[in-house]
Short mmCIF file of C-alpha atoms in Angstrom, two decimals:
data_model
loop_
_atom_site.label_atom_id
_atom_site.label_comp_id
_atom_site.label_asym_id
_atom_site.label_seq_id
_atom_site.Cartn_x
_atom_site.Cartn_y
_atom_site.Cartn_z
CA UNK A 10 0.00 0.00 0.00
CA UNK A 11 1.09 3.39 -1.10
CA UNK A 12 1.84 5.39 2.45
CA UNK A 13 3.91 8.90 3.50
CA UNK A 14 4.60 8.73 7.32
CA UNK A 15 5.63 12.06 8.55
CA UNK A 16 7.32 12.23 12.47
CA UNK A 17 7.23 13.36 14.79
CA UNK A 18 3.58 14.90 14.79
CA UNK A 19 4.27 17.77 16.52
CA UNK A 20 7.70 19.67 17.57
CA UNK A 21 8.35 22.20 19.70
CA UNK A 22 11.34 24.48 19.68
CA UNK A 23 13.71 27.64 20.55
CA UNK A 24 13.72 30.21 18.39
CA UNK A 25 17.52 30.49 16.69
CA UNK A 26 17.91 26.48 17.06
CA UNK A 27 17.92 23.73 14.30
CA UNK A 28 15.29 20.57 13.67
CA UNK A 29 14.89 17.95 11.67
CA UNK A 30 11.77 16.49 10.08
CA UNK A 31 11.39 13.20 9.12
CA UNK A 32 9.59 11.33 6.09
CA UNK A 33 9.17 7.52 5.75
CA UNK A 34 7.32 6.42 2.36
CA UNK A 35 6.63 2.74 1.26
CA UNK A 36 5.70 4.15 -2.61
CA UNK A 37 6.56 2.45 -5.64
CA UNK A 38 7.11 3.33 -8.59
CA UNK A 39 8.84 6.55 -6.72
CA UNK A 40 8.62 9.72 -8.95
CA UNK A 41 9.50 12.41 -6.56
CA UNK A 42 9.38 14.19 -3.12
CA UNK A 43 8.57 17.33 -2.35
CA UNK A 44 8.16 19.17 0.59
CA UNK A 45 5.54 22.34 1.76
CA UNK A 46 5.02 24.73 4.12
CA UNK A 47 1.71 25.41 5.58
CA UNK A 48 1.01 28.43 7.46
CA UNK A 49 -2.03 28.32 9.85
CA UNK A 50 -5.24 29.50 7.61
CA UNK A 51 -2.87 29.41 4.74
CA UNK A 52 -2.62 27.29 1.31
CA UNK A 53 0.50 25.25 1.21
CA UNK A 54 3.56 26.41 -0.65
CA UNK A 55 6.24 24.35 -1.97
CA UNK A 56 9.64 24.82 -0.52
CA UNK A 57 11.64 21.74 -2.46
CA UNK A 58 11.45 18.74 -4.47
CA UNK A 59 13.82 16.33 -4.96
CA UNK A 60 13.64 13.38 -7.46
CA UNK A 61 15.39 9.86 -7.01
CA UNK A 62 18.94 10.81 -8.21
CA UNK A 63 18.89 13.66 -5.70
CA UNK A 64 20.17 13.04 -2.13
CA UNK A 65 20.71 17.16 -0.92
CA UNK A 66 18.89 20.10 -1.90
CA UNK A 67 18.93 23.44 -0.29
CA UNK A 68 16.54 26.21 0.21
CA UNK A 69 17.92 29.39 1.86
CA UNK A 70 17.84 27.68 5.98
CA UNK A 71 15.69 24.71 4.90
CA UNK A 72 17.72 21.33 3.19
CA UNK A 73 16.07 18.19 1.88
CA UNK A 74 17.60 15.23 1.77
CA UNK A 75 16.93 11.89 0.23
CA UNK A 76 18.16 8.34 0.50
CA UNK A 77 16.31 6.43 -1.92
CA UNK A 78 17.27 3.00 -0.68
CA UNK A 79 15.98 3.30 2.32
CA UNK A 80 12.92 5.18 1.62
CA UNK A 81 13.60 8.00 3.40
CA UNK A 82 13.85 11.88 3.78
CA UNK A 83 14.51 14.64 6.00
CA UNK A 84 13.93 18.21 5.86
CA UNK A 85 16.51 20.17 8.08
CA UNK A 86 15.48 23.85 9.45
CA UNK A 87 18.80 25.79 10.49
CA UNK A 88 18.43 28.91 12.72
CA UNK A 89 14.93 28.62 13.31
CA UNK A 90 12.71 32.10 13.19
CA UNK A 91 9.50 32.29 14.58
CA UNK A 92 7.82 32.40 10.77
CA UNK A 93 9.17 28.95 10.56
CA UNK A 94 6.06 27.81 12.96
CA UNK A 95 3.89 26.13 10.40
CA UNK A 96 3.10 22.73 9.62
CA UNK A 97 5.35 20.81 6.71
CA UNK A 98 4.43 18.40 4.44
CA UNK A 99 5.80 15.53 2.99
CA UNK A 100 4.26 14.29 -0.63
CA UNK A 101 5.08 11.90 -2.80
CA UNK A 102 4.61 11.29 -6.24
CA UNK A 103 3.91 7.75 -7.74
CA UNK A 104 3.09 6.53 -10.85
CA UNK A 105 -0.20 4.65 -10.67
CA UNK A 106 -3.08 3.93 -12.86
CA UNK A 107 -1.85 5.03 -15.86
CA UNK A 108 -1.16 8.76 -14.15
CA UNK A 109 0.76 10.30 -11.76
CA UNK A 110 -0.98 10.22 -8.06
CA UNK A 111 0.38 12.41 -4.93
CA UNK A 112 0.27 10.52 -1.47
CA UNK A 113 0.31 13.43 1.32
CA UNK A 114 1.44 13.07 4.82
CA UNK A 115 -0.40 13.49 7.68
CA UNK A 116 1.97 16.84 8.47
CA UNK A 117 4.28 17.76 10.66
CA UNK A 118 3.20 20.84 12.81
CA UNK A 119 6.31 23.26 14.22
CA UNK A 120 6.20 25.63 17.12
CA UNK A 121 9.05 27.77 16.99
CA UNK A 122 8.65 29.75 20.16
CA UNK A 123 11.21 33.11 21.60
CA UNK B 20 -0.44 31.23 -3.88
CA UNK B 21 -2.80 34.59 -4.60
CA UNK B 22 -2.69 33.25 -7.97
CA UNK B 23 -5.15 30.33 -7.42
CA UNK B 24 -8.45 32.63 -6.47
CA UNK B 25 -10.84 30.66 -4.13
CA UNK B 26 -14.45 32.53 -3.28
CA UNK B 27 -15.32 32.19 -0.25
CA UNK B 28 -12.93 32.36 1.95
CA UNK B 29 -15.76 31.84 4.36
CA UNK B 30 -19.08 29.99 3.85
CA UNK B 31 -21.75 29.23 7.02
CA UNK B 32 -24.51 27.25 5.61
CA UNK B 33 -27.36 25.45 8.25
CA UNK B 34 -27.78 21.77 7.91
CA UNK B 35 -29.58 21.04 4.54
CA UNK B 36 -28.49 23.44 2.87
CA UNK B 37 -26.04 23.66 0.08
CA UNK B 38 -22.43 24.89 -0.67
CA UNK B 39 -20.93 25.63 -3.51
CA UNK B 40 -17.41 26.76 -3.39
CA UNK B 41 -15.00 27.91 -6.78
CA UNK B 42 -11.32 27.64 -7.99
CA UNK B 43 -9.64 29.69 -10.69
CA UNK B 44 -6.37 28.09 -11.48
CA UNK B 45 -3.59 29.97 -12.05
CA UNK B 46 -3.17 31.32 -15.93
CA UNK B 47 -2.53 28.84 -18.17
CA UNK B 48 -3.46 25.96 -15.89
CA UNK B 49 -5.71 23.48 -16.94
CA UNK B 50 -5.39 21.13 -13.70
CA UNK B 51 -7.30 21.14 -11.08
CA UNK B 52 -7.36 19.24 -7.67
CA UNK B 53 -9.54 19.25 -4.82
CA UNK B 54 -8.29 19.03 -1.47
CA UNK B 55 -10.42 19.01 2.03
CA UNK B 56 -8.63 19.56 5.62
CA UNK B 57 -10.28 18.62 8.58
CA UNK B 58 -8.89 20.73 11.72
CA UNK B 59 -5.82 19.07 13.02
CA UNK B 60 -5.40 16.90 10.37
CA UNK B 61 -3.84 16.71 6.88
CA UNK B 62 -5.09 17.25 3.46
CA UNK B 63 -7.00 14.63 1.64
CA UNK B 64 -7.19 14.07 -1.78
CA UNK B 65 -10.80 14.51 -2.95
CA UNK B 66 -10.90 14.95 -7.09
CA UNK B 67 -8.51 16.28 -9.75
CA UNK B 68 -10.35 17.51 -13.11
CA UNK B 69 -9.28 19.05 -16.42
CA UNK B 70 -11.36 21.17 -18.50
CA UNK B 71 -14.53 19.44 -18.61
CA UNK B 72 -13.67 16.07 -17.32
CA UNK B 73 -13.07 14.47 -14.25
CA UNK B 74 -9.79 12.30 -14.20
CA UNK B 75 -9.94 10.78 -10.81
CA UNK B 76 -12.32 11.47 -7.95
CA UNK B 77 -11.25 8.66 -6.17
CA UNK B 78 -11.65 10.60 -2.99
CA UNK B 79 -15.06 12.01 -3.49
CA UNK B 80 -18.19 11.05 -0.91
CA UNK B 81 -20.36 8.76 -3.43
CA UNK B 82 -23.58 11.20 -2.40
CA UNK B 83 -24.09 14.97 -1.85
CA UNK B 84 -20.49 15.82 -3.63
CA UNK B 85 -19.69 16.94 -6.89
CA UNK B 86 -17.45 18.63 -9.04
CA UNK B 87 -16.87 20.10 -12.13
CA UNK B 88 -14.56 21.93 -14.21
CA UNK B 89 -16.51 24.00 -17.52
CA UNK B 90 -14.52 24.97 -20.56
CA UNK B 91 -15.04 28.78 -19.33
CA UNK B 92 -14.95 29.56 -15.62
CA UNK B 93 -13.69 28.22 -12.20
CA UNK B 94 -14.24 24.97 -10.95
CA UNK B 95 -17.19 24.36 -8.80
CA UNK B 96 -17.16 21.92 -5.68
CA UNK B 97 -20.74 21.55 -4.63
CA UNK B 98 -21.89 19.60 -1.62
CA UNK B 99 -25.46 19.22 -1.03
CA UNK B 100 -27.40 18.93 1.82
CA UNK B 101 -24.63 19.85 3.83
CA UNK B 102 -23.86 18.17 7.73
CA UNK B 103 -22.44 19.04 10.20
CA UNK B 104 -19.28 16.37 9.40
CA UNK B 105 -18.65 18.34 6.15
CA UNK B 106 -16.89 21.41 8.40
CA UNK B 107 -13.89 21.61 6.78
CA UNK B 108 -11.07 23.60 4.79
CA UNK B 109 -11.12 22.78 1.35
CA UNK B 110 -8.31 23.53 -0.83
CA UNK B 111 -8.13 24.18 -4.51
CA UNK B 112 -4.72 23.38 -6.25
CA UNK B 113 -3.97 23.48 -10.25
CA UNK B 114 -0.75 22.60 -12.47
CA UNK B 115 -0.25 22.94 -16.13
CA UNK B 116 0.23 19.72 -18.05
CA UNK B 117 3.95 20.23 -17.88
CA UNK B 118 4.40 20.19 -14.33
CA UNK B 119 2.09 17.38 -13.23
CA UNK B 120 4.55 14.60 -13.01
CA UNK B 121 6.88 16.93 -10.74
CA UNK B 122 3.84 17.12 -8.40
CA UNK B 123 4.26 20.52 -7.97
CA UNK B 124 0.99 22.31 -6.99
CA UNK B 125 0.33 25.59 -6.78
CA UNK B 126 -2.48 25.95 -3.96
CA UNK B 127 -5.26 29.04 -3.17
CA UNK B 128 -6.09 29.64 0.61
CA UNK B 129 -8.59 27.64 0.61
CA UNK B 130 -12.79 27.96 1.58
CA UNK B 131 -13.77 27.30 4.59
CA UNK B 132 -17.13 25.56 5.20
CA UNK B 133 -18.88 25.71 8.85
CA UNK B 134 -22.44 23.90 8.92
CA UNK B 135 -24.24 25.20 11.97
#
């Protein structure tokens, strides 16, 4: 079954400090990954995508990585600032059905607090 | 994204009642998606449509939900006789042909339904 596991659920955290996010996804045939930011009461935006040659990608304080092998990917936040507090999503694309099909995560949901 | 317009922001409608809620994609898209977000909880796919057809709506409620994307105008998502379980944020989302297999979206902020 075609799944994105996002952990942990919920993190809480100093303002100026780093995190990680985490992504598990048991999807095959893997297309590609990206990652969003979404603001409380907000649509989300994409920050990065990475596809399965791809293993580091960076986005101003936020870097995506990939390990394809083991299904996995991470989304690093460096120097945290309160606008960070959102929640991020992991999605995956898969090729299914004759068409391309995007398996969200549940979310993960930052509190960057001063 | 300001560039995918969804009206209204805000809808109350009373049990029974029904809700209609529109997406204009963003120039020169002819993908849409339909997305609903219960509080707390992640978005779930509901139906992606081009220009008058529906490709998958997979994750469309078998009654009181439809869609529909005319050759001129937004896309409608119209839920009748609405309940109370139907409180939700639902999110409009469109690509262009060309950037459907990178999965990228381009999302509006969303309507938000309350059913008193």
């Amino acid at each position: 079954k075609n799944q994105v596991e996002q952990s942990p659920q919920s993190l809480i955290i100093l303002e100026g400090k780093n995190c990680t996010l985490q992504c598990n996804y048991t999807v095959s045939p893997f297309s590609n990954l990206r990652w969003y930011k979404q603001d409380t009461g907000r649509g989300p935006v994409s920050l990065t995508i990475m596809t399965f040659s791809e293993n580091t990608k960076s986005n101003g304080r936020y870097t995506a990585t990939l390990d394809a092998d083991t299904k996995q990917s991470s989304l690093h936040i460096t120097a945290s600032q309160l606008s960070d507090s959102a929640s991020y999503i992991c999605v995956v694309s898969v090729w299914m059905d004759s068409s391309y099909k995007l398996i969200f995560g549940s979310g993960t949901r930052l509190l960057v607090r001063p | 994204n300001a560039d995918v317009m969804q009206n209204p922001r805000h809808l109350v409608r009373r049990r029974g009642q029904e809700a209609r809620l529109r997406c204009s994609p963003m120039k020169g898209h002819s993908h849409v998606y339909w997305y609903r977000q219960l509080p707390e909880e992640g978005l779930k796919f509901m139906v992606y449509l081009q220009k008058e057809n529906i490709i998958d709506e997979s994750g469309m409620p078998k009654e009181r939900f439809s869609a529909e994307f005319p050759k001129e105008g937004p896309s409608i998502l119209r839920i009748q006789q609405v309940v109370r379980g139907d409180s939700a944020a639902y999110f409009c989302a469109s690509s262009s042909a060309g950037t459907q297999n990178t999965g990228e979206l381009f999302f509006g902020e969303g309507s938000r339904l309350t059913v008193l």
